[in-house]
Amino acid sequence: MTLSDANALLRSIPAMDDLLNAPWAAEFSSSLGRENVKKIIEETLDEIRREIGAGNSPTKVGVTSGGVKAGLPVEELVVIRATTLLRLKSSSTLKPVVNATGVVIHTNLGRAPLADEAIAAVNEIAGTYSTLEYDPGKGGRGGRNVHVEWLLCRLTGAEAALVVNNNAAAVLLALSATASGRELIVSSGELVEIGDSFRIPEILSFSGAKMIAVGCTNSTRISDYRNAITENTAVLLKVHPSNYRIEGFVKTTAREELAELAAERGLVFMEDLGSGLLGLLGVPGPLGADLANRECSVRNCLEAGSGIVTFSGDKLLGGPQIGVIAGSKKLIDKMKSHQLLRALRVDKMTLAAFEATLRLHLSGRQGSIPVIGMIETDKPALLEMARRLCRMLKRTAACNAVPRTVNPGAGDFTIAVVETEDAIGGGSFPTDLLPGFGVAISSPSFSAETLAAGLRTAFVPVIPAIREGRVILHVRTLLPGDEKLIAASFVSALSRDVAG
């Protein structure tokens, strides 16, 4: 591009006042504010000027960065790029998605969707004043922990309980109150990393405790703990392995042995249980019995002698993100008066959702909690769901087939019910897969990656799996109404692919 061409392009860029007063800009001013709209337009103009200064034609660059074809006038390209950016900034980035991955407790997708009762409880509390820290009977200040402590004690058998904003915070507070400045002993095989570089040793160090790792990665005996105890030892810690398993020659120390040793030496025995299983899961078939034998509930841990158990509320419990500390009243009381608690406390909406979720467990209606219902759904029910979704997508593909004159081969989709392997997720039962069903989609005109990208970028994103060159929509993790959203996203994906 010559210097005169560049100067001509620069002169053709519209004035800021003209752009800011255009009808399309005024529409965004109501949601973003006029000054923010101006700032975004300025960013767009600066980008185009840089491209011209670098010797690039912005009309050609616009093919990739602006999503438009080459040959557009600069004025039109400015509007397209600015409105694209304004539309992005004016919409919420936190939005609902359809989880068709087959991973029930999907951390990246918000883990546990709340039960209807929990949603109603949040709605009732969110827009009004509440008894969050007020006791009407006393006519004065109350405690926010009171809203859930009795329920937790009834469900777990604990003497006392306390909630904070997540399980990492629960571990941090518990150790800060019981082991700061002293030693805690933990098995080398339990120093796990749990997603996004969250590592147990680092959390332990933040508490002010000195970590003493004993045993080997695959084998830790009670004698390893016993030999490591000194006069400065405060806690014996057992950590749930979460998202990994060691197979082969493995030796772990039973919690009953650790509890006995802790009682003998006057130490605290603490267990980080992670997922927060309150009772037996009704997983159909032999797998259900196997899981019941291997996974310990909070009540089982306390009955086996754990002085403190920490766990999450948004995994197997099926509630909002929250961390629970349950166990000895003497130890819990120390944590309630700890200065760190204020930095970790839970807001009113989380408490409302958690209380409602706990009441479903207490009344035996935990099957209405979405994640528990998904985990317990049997294969015949999943097969019927998959068949229904398959029929809907076949009708959708037929009704929205692209004329072959526009795109030869478009509409030649293979849509079929397939068997799947689903996962509980959230670090729970990482090597145990649930047999399920889904719908597989493939086409000679669209790669699986292209179709999956189209589904993910729909107005309501649909997050599928890809396997063996096909898009797989697992039905276990679908919520009521998701089938229609998938069909709409399918149409949207086809329209964008053909238009492109």
Short mmCIF file of C-alpha atoms in Angstrom, two decimals:
data_model
loop_
_atom_site.label_atom_id
_atom_site.label_comp_id
_atom_site.label_asym_id
_atom_site.label_seq_id
_atom_site.Cartn_x
_atom_site.Cartn_y
_atom_site.Cartn_z
CA MET A 1 0.00 0.00 0.00
CA THR A 2 1.43 3.39 -1.03
CA LEU A 3 1.68 6.42 1.24
CA SER A 4 -1.06 8.20 -0.71
CA ASP A 5 -3.32 5.15 -0.38
CA ALA A 6 -2.72 5.12 3.37
CA ASN A 7 -3.46 8.84 3.66
CA ALA A 8 -6.65 8.40 1.66
CA LEU A 9 -7.79 5.60 3.99
CA LEU A 10 -7.01 7.71 7.05
CA ARG A 11 -9.00 10.65 5.66
CA SER A 12 -11.98 8.36 5.04
CA ILE A 13 -12.29 7.43 8.74
CA PRO A 14 -15.48 9.12 10.04
CA ALA A 15 -15.29 11.81 12.72
CA MET A 16 -15.96 10.74 16.29
CA ASP A 17 -18.98 13.08 16.68
CA ASP A 18 -20.60 11.59 13.57
CA LEU A 19 -20.12 8.06 14.87
CA LEU A 20 -21.20 8.86 18.42
CA ASN A 21 -24.40 10.55 17.23
CA ALA A 22 -25.35 7.74 14.84
CA PRO A 23 -28.53 5.78 15.78
CA TRP A 24 -26.60 2.52 16.35
CA ALA A 25 -24.33 4.21 18.91
CA ALA A 26 -27.28 5.77 20.72
CA GLU A 27 -28.80 2.31 21.22
CA PHE A 28 -25.71 1.14 23.09
CA SER A 29 -25.48 4.34 25.15
CA SER A 30 -28.58 3.30 27.11
CA SER A 31 -26.89 0.11 28.36
CA LEU A 32 -23.22 1.17 28.52
CA GLY A 33 -23.35 4.94 28.95
CA ARG A 34 -22.26 7.49 26.36
CA GLU A 35 -18.69 7.86 27.66
CA ASN A 36 -18.07 4.10 27.53
CA VAL A 37 -19.47 3.92 23.99
CA LYS A 38 -17.11 6.73 23.00
CA LYS A 39 -14.15 4.89 24.56
CA ILE A 40 -14.94 1.70 22.64
CA ILE A 41 -15.29 3.57 19.35
CA GLU A 42 -11.94 5.25 20.04
CA GLU A 43 -10.36 1.82 20.54
CA THR A 44 -11.79 0.69 17.21
CA LEU A 45 -10.48 3.76 15.39
CA ASP A 46 -7.04 3.40 16.97
CA GLU A 47 -6.86 -0.23 15.85
CA ILE A 48 -7.72 0.67 12.26
CA ARG A 49 -5.22 3.54 12.24
CA ARG A 50 -2.49 1.18 13.47
CA GLU A 51 -3.28 -1.27 10.69
CA ILE A 52 -3.08 1.47 8.09
CA GLY A 53 0.17 2.78 9.59
CA ALA A 54 1.64 -0.72 9.38
CA GLY A 55 0.85 -0.80 5.67
CA ASN A 56 -2.14 -3.13 5.95
CA SER A 57 -5.49 -2.52 4.37
CA PRO A 58 -8.04 -2.66 7.20
CA THR A 59 -10.67 -3.85 4.74
CA LYS A 60 -8.61 -7.02 4.24
CA VAL A 61 -7.66 -7.36 7.89
CA GLY A 62 -11.36 -7.16 8.60
CA VAL A 63 -11.82 -10.62 7.14
CA THR A 64 -10.29 -12.15 10.27
CA SER A 65 -10.57 -9.60 13.04
CA GLY A 66 -13.89 -8.07 12.08
CA GLY A 67 -15.62 -11.08 10.64
CA VAL A 68 -16.46 -9.36 7.34
CA LYS A 69 -15.48 -9.83 3.71
CA ALA A 70 -12.78 -7.75 2.03
CA GLY A 71 -13.60 -4.76 -0.13
CA LEU A 72 -15.68 -2.80 2.37
CA PRO A 73 -15.30 0.99 2.66
CA VAL A 74 -13.45 2.06 5.79
CA GLU A 75 -16.55 3.87 7.11
CA GLU A 76 -18.57 0.64 6.99
CA LEU A 77 -15.77 -1.38 8.50
CA VAL A 78 -15.58 1.03 11.46
CA VAL A 79 -19.27 0.55 12.16
CA ILE A 80 -19.05 -3.24 11.90
CA ARG A 81 -16.07 -3.52 14.22
CA ALA A 82 -17.40 -0.98 16.71
CA THR A 83 -20.85 -2.56 16.92
CA THR A 84 -19.30 -6.03 17.30
CA LEU A 85 -17.24 -4.82 20.26
CA LEU A 86 -20.14 -2.84 21.74
CA ARG A 87 -22.43 -5.83 21.50
CA LEU A 88 -19.84 -7.95 23.28
CA LYS A 89 -19.36 -5.41 26.08
CA SER A 90 -23.08 -4.81 26.56
CA SER A 91 -23.94 -8.45 27.16
CA SER A 92 -23.21 -10.43 30.31
CA THR A 93 -20.22 -12.75 30.15
CA LEU A 94 -21.73 -14.95 32.87
CA LYS A 95 -24.59 -16.68 31.09
CA PRO A 96 -26.46 -19.99 31.14
CA VAL A 97 -25.12 -22.86 29.05
CA VAL A 98 -26.34 -26.32 28.16
CA ASN A 99 -24.05 -28.95 29.65
CA ALA A 100 -24.00 -31.82 27.14
CA THR A 101 -20.56 -33.08 28.21
CA GLY A 102 -21.78 -35.92 30.43
CA VAL A 103 -19.75 -34.53 33.36
CA VAL A 104 -22.31 -33.97 36.11
CA ILE A 105 -20.28 -31.79 38.50
CA HIS A 106 -18.47 -29.69 35.91
CA THR A 107 -16.25 -27.12 37.63
CA ASN A 108 -15.84 -24.92 34.54
CA LEU A 109 -19.61 -24.83 34.04
CA GLY A 110 -20.48 -23.83 37.61
CA ARG A 111 -20.58 -27.26 39.25
CA ALA A 112 -23.99 -28.00 40.79
CA PRO A 113 -27.14 -26.43 39.30
CA LEU A 114 -29.45 -25.60 42.17
CA ALA A 115 -32.71 -27.32 42.99
CA ASP A 116 -35.94 -25.39 42.41
CA GLU A 117 -36.39 -25.01 46.16
CA ALA A 118 -32.92 -23.47 46.51
CA ILE A 119 -33.57 -21.05 43.65
CA ALA A 120 -36.86 -20.00 45.24
CA ALA A 121 -35.10 -19.44 48.58
CA VAL A 122 -32.50 -17.19 46.92
CA ASN A 123 -35.19 -15.20 45.12
CA GLU A 124 -37.12 -14.71 48.37
CA ILE A 125 -34.08 -13.35 50.24
CA ALA A 126 -32.15 -11.49 47.53
CA GLY A 127 -34.48 -8.53 47.07
CA THR A 128 -35.34 -7.79 50.67
CA TYR A 129 -33.92 -7.35 54.15
CA SER A 130 -33.53 -10.56 56.13
CA THR A 131 -32.60 -12.13 59.47
CA LEU A 132 -29.04 -12.77 58.23
CA GLU A 133 -27.49 -11.57 61.50
CA TYR A 134 -30.55 -10.58 63.46
CA ASP A 135 -32.47 -12.53 66.11
CA PRO A 136 -36.11 -11.33 66.25
CA GLY A 137 -36.64 -13.10 69.60
CA LYS A 138 -33.79 -11.24 71.25
CA GLY A 139 -34.36 -8.06 69.30
CA GLY A 140 -30.67 -7.81 68.54
CA ARG A 141 -27.68 -9.20 66.72
CA GLY A 142 -27.64 -12.86 65.80
CA GLY A 143 -25.21 -15.14 63.96
CA ARG A 144 -25.38 -16.09 60.30
CA ASN A 145 -24.13 -19.63 60.97
CA VAL A 146 -27.28 -20.44 62.93
CA HIS A 147 -29.30 -20.76 59.73
CA VAL A 148 -27.58 -24.01 58.75
CA GLU A 149 -25.76 -25.40 61.79
CA TRP A 150 -28.64 -27.44 63.22
CA LEU A 151 -29.36 -28.94 59.80
CA LEU A 152 -25.72 -29.91 59.29
CA CYS A 153 -25.53 -31.50 62.74
CA ARG A 154 -28.68 -33.54 62.09
CA LEU A 155 -27.43 -34.72 58.70
CA THR A 156 -23.86 -35.56 59.76
CA GLY A 157 -24.09 -36.40 63.44
CA ALA A 158 -21.60 -33.64 64.27
CA GLU A 159 -21.64 -31.81 67.60
CA ALA A 160 -21.22 -28.48 65.81
CA ALA A 161 -20.73 -27.09 62.32
CA LEU A 162 -19.52 -23.94 60.62
CA VAL A 163 -19.71 -22.69 57.03
CA VAL A 164 -17.29 -20.57 54.99
CA ASN A 165 -17.10 -19.64 51.32
CA ASN A 166 -15.52 -22.85 49.96
CA ASN A 167 -13.72 -26.01 51.05
CA ALA A 168 -10.24 -24.55 50.61
CA ALA A 169 -11.28 -21.83 53.05
CA ALA A 170 -12.65 -24.49 55.41
CA VAL A 171 -9.28 -26.28 55.44
CA LEU A 172 -7.43 -23.00 55.88
CA LEU A 173 -9.58 -21.86 58.82
CA ALA A 174 -9.57 -25.24 60.54
CA LEU A 175 -5.78 -25.53 60.42
CA SER A 176 -5.23 -21.88 61.32
CA ALA A 177 -7.28 -22.44 64.46
CA THR A 178 -5.75 -25.80 65.43
CA ALA A 179 -2.21 -25.97 64.07
CA SER A 180 -0.80 -22.48 63.42
CA GLY A 181 2.80 -22.33 64.61
CA ARG A 182 2.85 -26.08 65.17
CA GLU A 183 3.21 -29.24 63.09
CA LEU A 184 0.68 -31.28 61.17
CA ILE A 185 1.38 -34.73 59.78
CA VAL A 186 0.01 -35.85 56.41
CA SER A 187 0.69 -38.74 54.06
CA SER A 188 2.93 -38.03 51.06
CA GLY A 189 0.35 -39.81 48.92
CA GLU A 190 -2.29 -37.24 49.86
CA LEU A 191 -0.46 -34.06 48.84
CA VAL A 192 -2.71 -33.60 45.84
CA GLU A 193 -3.26 -30.87 43.29
CA ILE A 194 -6.95 -30.24 42.63
CA GLY A 195 -7.50 -28.31 39.41
CA ASP A 196 -6.21 -24.88 38.41
CA SER A 197 -2.96 -25.35 40.41
CA PHE A 198 -4.74 -25.63 43.78
CA ARG A 199 -2.26 -27.61 45.84
CA ILE A 200 -2.77 -28.97 49.34
CA PRO A 201 0.78 -28.12 50.54
CA GLU A 202 0.31 -24.45 49.66
CA ILE A 203 -3.02 -24.21 51.50
CA LEU A 204 -1.42 -25.86 54.51
CA SER A 205 1.46 -23.39 54.50
CA PHE A 206 -0.95 -20.42 54.45
CA SER A 207 -2.42 -21.66 57.74
CA GLY A 208 0.90 -21.10 59.52
CA ALA A 209 1.31 -24.80 60.24
CA LYS A 210 4.50 -26.72 59.48
CA MET A 211 3.73 -29.68 57.24
CA ILE A 212 5.41 -33.01 57.96
CA ALA A 213 4.91 -35.45 55.06
CA VAL A 214 5.30 -39.11 55.94
CA GLY A 215 5.35 -42.40 54.08
CA CYS A 216 5.66 -42.85 50.33
CA THR A 217 3.42 -41.88 47.43
CA ASN A 218 1.79 -45.33 47.33
CA SER A 219 2.27 -46.54 50.89
CA THR A 220 1.82 -44.89 54.29
CA ARG A 221 1.49 -46.92 57.49
CA ILE A 222 0.29 -45.95 60.95
CA SER A 223 3.88 -46.38 62.14
CA ASP A 224 4.93 -43.56 59.77
CA TYR A 225 2.57 -41.18 61.56
CA ARG A 226 3.55 -42.47 65.01
CA ASN A 227 7.27 -42.07 64.39
CA ALA A 228 6.84 -38.49 63.14
CA ILE A 229 4.98 -37.18 66.20
CA THR A 230 6.89 -34.68 68.32
CA GLU A 231 5.98 -32.43 71.22
CA ASN A 232 5.15 -29.74 68.64
CA THR A 233 2.67 -31.88 66.67
CA ALA A 234 -0.91 -30.62 66.73
CA VAL A 235 -2.84 -32.34 63.91
CA LEU A 236 -2.98 -35.62 62.02
CA LEU A 237 -4.49 -34.81 58.62
CA LYS A 238 -6.15 -37.14 56.13
CA VAL A 239 -6.90 -35.75 52.65
CA HIS A 240 -9.33 -37.22 50.11
CA PRO A 241 -7.40 -38.06 46.89
CA SER A 242 -10.06 -36.24 44.85
CA ASN A 243 -9.32 -36.47 41.14
CA TYR A 244 -6.70 -39.21 41.04
CA ARG A 245 -6.15 -42.83 42.07
CA ILE A 246 -3.07 -44.97 42.63
CA GLU A 247 -3.44 -48.60 41.60
CA GLY A 248 -1.27 -51.64 42.21
CA PHE A 249 0.67 -51.92 45.45
CA VAL A 250 -1.07 -49.37 47.66
CA LYS A 251 -1.20 -49.06 51.42
CA THR A 252 -3.19 -46.34 53.16
CA THR A 253 -3.86 -45.85 56.84
CA ALA A 254 -7.45 -46.33 57.97
CA ARG A 255 -9.12 -43.34 59.58
CA GLU A 256 -9.95 -45.51 62.60
CA GLU A 257 -6.22 -46.08 63.21
CA LEU A 258 -5.47 -42.38 62.85
CA ALA A 259 -8.31 -41.48 65.21
CA GLU A 260 -7.00 -43.91 67.81
CA LEU A 261 -3.45 -42.54 67.52
CA ALA A 262 -4.67 -38.95 67.77
CA ALA A 263 -6.71 -39.73 70.90
CA GLU A 264 -3.75 -41.55 72.43
CA ARG A 265 -1.40 -38.57 71.91
CA GLY A 266 -3.90 -35.78 72.55
CA LEU A 267 -3.88 -34.57 68.93
CA VAL A 268 -6.56 -33.35 66.56
CA PHE A 269 -7.51 -35.77 63.80
CA MET A 270 -8.83 -33.78 60.84
CA GLU A 271 -10.12 -35.08 57.53
CA ASP A 272 -10.58 -33.12 54.31
CA LEU A 273 -13.31 -35.15 52.63
CA GLY A 274 -13.64 -32.87 49.60
CA SER A 275 -16.88 -33.77 47.87
CA GLY A 276 -19.22 -33.85 50.85
CA LEU A 277 -21.16 -37.09 50.49
CA LEU A 278 -24.02 -37.04 52.99
CA GLY A 279 -25.48 -40.48 52.29
CA LEU A 280 -25.62 -43.35 49.86
CA LEU A 281 -25.98 -42.47 46.20
CA GLY A 282 -28.56 -44.52 44.35
CA VAL A 283 -26.31 -45.31 41.38
CA PRO A 284 -28.00 -48.16 39.46
CA GLY A 285 -26.31 -51.51 38.95
CA PRO A 286 -23.15 -53.06 40.39
CA LEU A 287 -21.27 -49.76 40.21
CA GLY A 288 -23.60 -48.31 42.86
CA ALA A 289 -22.71 -50.99 45.40
CA ASP A 290 -19.03 -50.63 44.58
CA LEU A 291 -19.08 -46.86 45.11
CA ALA A 292 -20.95 -47.25 48.39
CA ASN A 293 -18.19 -49.52 49.68
CA ARG A 294 -15.37 -47.17 48.67
CA GLU A 295 -16.64 -43.67 49.44
CA CYS A 296 -17.13 -42.57 53.01
CA SER A 297 -19.91 -40.18 54.03
CA VAL A 298 -19.36 -37.29 56.43
CA ARG A 299 -21.29 -39.16 59.14
CA ASN A 300 -19.18 -42.29 58.63
CA CYS A 301 -15.98 -40.23 59.01
CA LEU A 302 -17.15 -38.65 62.25
CA GLU A 303 -18.34 -41.99 63.62
CA ALA A 304 -14.93 -43.47 62.78
CA GLY A 305 -13.31 -40.86 65.02
CA SER A 306 -12.51 -37.82 62.88
CA GLY A 307 -12.49 -34.74 65.12
CA ILE A 308 -13.09 -32.35 62.22
CA VAL A 309 -14.32 -33.04 58.69
CA THR A 310 -14.26 -30.41 55.95
CA PHE A 311 -16.18 -30.69 52.67
CA SER A 312 -17.78 -28.79 49.78
CA GLY A 313 -21.43 -27.90 49.38
CA ASP A 314 -21.50 -27.65 45.58
CA LYS A 315 -20.37 -31.16 44.68
CA LEU A 316 -22.09 -34.36 45.82
CA LEU A 317 -24.20 -32.38 48.25
CA GLY A 318 -25.69 -30.52 45.26
CA GLY A 319 -25.90 -27.00 46.67
CA PRO A 320 -24.12 -23.65 46.17
CA GLN A 321 -20.39 -23.06 46.54
CA ILE A 322 -19.72 -23.28 50.25
CA GLY A 323 -17.27 -24.98 52.60
CA VAL A 324 -18.35 -26.85 55.71
CA ILE A 325 -16.44 -27.70 58.87
CA ALA A 326 -18.24 -30.30 61.00
CA GLY A 327 -17.18 -32.09 64.15
CA SER A 328 -16.13 -31.38 67.72
CA LYS A 329 -17.92 -28.46 69.39
CA LYS A 330 -14.77 -27.49 71.27
CA LEU A 331 -12.78 -27.19 68.03
CA ILE A 332 -15.59 -25.52 66.06
CA ASP A 333 -15.99 -22.91 68.82
CA LYS A 334 -12.31 -21.99 68.40
CA MET A 335 -12.93 -21.41 64.71
CA LYS A 336 -16.06 -19.34 65.33
CA SER A 337 -13.98 -16.86 67.31
CA HIS A 338 -11.04 -16.85 64.89
CA GLN A 339 -10.34 -13.50 63.19
CA LEU A 340 -9.95 -15.19 59.81
CA LEU A 341 -13.63 -16.21 59.79
CA ARG A 342 -14.84 -12.72 58.88
CA ALA A 343 -12.78 -12.77 55.66
CA LEU A 344 -14.26 -16.16 54.73
CA ARG A 345 -17.89 -15.72 55.70
CA VAL A 346 -20.82 -16.58 53.45
CA ASP A 347 -23.36 -14.16 51.96
CA LYS A 348 -27.14 -14.29 52.46
CA MET A 349 -27.97 -15.76 49.06
CA THR A 350 -25.52 -18.64 49.46
CA LEU A 351 -26.91 -19.37 52.93
CA ALA A 352 -30.48 -19.33 51.62
CA ALA A 353 -29.64 -21.77 48.83
CA PHE A 354 -27.64 -24.01 51.14
CA GLU A 355 -30.34 -24.15 53.81
CA ALA A 356 -32.95 -25.11 51.22
CA THR A 357 -30.66 -27.81 49.81
CA LEU A 358 -29.98 -29.24 53.28
CA ARG A 359 -33.71 -29.39 54.00
CA LEU A 360 -34.19 -31.50 50.86
CA HIS A 361 -31.62 -33.94 52.23
CA LEU A 362 -33.20 -33.89 55.67
CA SER A 363 -36.68 -34.69 54.32
CA GLY A 364 -35.44 -37.49 52.06
CA ARG A 365 -36.12 -35.53 48.86
CA GLN A 366 -32.51 -35.30 47.72
CA GLY A 367 -33.48 -36.95 44.43
CA SER A 368 -34.94 -33.59 43.36
CA ILE A 369 -31.48 -32.01 43.61
CA PRO A 370 -30.24 -31.89 39.99
CA VAL A 371 -26.79 -33.45 40.40
CA ILE A 372 -28.12 -36.29 42.54
CA GLY A 373 -30.99 -36.90 40.14
CA MET A 374 -28.54 -37.00 37.21
CA ILE A 375 -26.19 -39.43 38.96
CA GLU A 376 -29.05 -41.73 39.93
CA THR A 377 -30.82 -41.78 36.53
CA ASP A 378 -30.87 -45.32 35.12
CA LYS A 379 -30.03 -46.43 31.58
CA PRO A 380 -33.63 -46.97 30.32
CA ALA A 381 -34.53 -43.38 31.24
CA LEU A 382 -31.35 -42.07 29.59
CA LEU A 383 -32.06 -44.09 26.45
CA GLU A 384 -35.53 -42.58 26.16
CA MET A 385 -34.07 -39.09 26.59
CA ALA A 386 -31.50 -39.76 23.88
CA ARG A 387 -34.11 -41.11 21.48
CA ARG A 388 -36.29 -38.05 22.04
CA LEU A 389 -33.39 -35.67 21.42
CA CYS A 390 -32.36 -37.65 18.33
CA ARG A 391 -35.84 -37.35 16.82
CA MET A 392 -35.91 -33.62 17.52
CA LEU A 393 -32.51 -33.00 15.90
CA LYS A 394 -33.41 -35.06 12.84
CA ARG A 395 -36.55 -32.97 12.35
CA THR A 396 -34.50 -29.81 12.90
CA ALA A 397 -31.90 -30.85 10.32
CA ALA A 398 -34.61 -31.73 7.78
CA CYS A 399 -36.50 -28.46 8.24
CA ASN A 400 -33.37 -26.32 8.06
CA ALA A 401 -31.49 -28.13 5.31
CA VAL A 402 -29.44 -25.75 3.19
CA PRO A 403 -30.18 -25.86 -0.56
CA ARG A 404 -27.46 -27.87 -2.30
CA THR A 405 -27.04 -25.05 -4.79
CA VAL A 406 -25.78 -22.96 -1.86
CA ASN A 407 -23.68 -25.65 -0.19
CA PRO A 408 -23.53 -29.07 -1.87
CA GLY A 409 -23.69 -31.82 0.71
CA ALA A 410 -25.14 -29.61 3.45
CA GLY A 411 -27.91 -31.34 5.30
CA ASP A 412 -26.29 -34.79 4.91
CA PHE A 413 -26.14 -35.32 8.66
CA THR A 414 -25.85 -38.63 10.42
CA ILE A 415 -27.69 -38.27 13.71
CA ALA A 416 -27.90 -41.35 15.90
CA VAL A 417 -28.28 -42.53 19.48
CA VAL A 418 -25.01 -43.85 20.91
CA GLU A 419 -23.84 -45.32 24.19
CA THR A 420 -21.66 -43.03 26.29
CA GLU A 421 -19.52 -43.06 29.37
CA ASP A 422 -20.44 -40.24 31.75
CA ALA A 423 -18.53 -38.92 34.76
CA ILE A 424 -19.62 -37.64 38.16
CA GLY A 425 -16.86 -34.99 38.11
CA GLY A 426 -15.76 -32.48 40.70
CA GLY A 427 -12.99 -34.82 41.85
CA SER A 428 -15.56 -37.45 42.87
CA PHE A 429 -14.97 -41.05 41.74
CA PRO A 430 -12.45 -39.99 39.05
CA THR A 431 -11.91 -43.48 37.62
CA ASP A 432 -15.54 -44.61 37.78
CA LEU A 433 -17.62 -43.95 34.66
CA LEU A 434 -21.40 -44.09 34.51
CA PRO A 435 -22.89 -45.92 31.50
CA GLY A 436 -25.23 -43.64 29.60
CA PHE A 437 -26.56 -42.53 26.23
CA GLY A 438 -26.21 -39.55 23.95
CA VAL A 439 -26.75 -38.34 20.41
CA ALA A 440 -23.90 -38.35 17.89
CA ILE A 441 -23.86 -35.87 14.98
CA SER A 442 -21.56 -36.01 11.98
CA SER A 443 -21.57 -34.63 8.44
CA PRO A 444 -19.29 -34.67 5.41
CA SER A 445 -19.83 -30.92 5.12
CA PHE A 446 -18.91 -29.90 8.67
CA SER A 447 -16.05 -31.15 10.81
CA ALA A 448 -16.87 -32.08 14.40
CA GLU A 449 -14.75 -29.16 15.60
CA THR A 450 -16.63 -26.70 13.36
CA LEU A 451 -20.04 -27.93 14.47
CA ALA A 452 -18.99 -27.96 18.15
CA ALA A 453 -17.69 -24.38 17.83
CA GLY A 454 -21.01 -23.34 16.29
CA LEU A 455 -22.93 -24.88 19.20
CA ARG A 456 -20.65 -23.26 21.77
CA THR A 457 -21.06 -19.78 20.28
CA ALA A 458 -24.84 -19.89 19.94
CA PHE A 459 -27.02 -17.40 21.84
CA VAL A 460 -27.33 -20.03 24.57
CA PRO A 461 -24.04 -21.94 24.32
CA VAL A 462 -24.27 -25.71 24.05
CA ILE A 463 -21.14 -27.46 25.34
CA PRO A 464 -20.81 -30.90 23.70
CA ALA A 465 -18.14 -33.57 23.67
CA ILE A 466 -16.19 -34.68 20.60
CA ARG A 467 -15.29 -38.31 20.07
CA GLU A 468 -14.06 -40.17 16.99
CA GLY A 469 -14.81 -37.27 14.67
CA ARG A 470 -18.37 -36.81 15.91
CA VAL A 471 -20.10 -34.32 18.14
CA ILE A 472 -21.63 -36.16 21.11
CA LEU A 473 -24.47 -34.69 23.15
CA HIS A 474 -24.65 -36.57 26.46
CA VAL A 475 -28.20 -36.55 27.81
CA ARG A 476 -27.42 -37.33 31.47
CA THR A 477 -26.44 -33.73 32.18
CA LEU A 478 -29.35 -32.06 30.39
CA LEU A 479 -31.84 -30.02 32.41
CA PRO A 480 -35.54 -29.57 31.58
CA GLY A 481 -35.88 -27.39 28.47
CA ASP A 482 -32.34 -28.05 27.24
CA GLU A 483 -33.52 -30.14 24.27
CA LYS A 484 -35.20 -27.12 22.66
CA LEU A 485 -32.13 -24.96 23.33
CA ILE A 486 -29.93 -27.58 21.63
CA ALA A 487 -32.22 -27.61 18.58
CA ALA A 488 -32.14 -23.80 18.35
CA SER A 489 -28.35 -23.75 18.72
CA PHE A 490 -28.07 -26.44 16.03
CA VAL A 491 -29.99 -24.23 13.59
CA SER A 492 -27.83 -21.25 14.53
CA ALA A 493 -24.63 -23.23 14.00
CA LEU A 494 -25.76 -24.37 10.54
CA SER A 495 -26.74 -20.86 9.52
CA ARG A 496 -23.39 -19.37 10.53
CA ASP A 497 -21.37 -22.13 8.87
CA VAL A 498 -23.22 -21.74 5.59
CA ALA A 499 -23.05 -17.94 5.71
CA GLY A 500 -19.29 -18.16 6.30
#
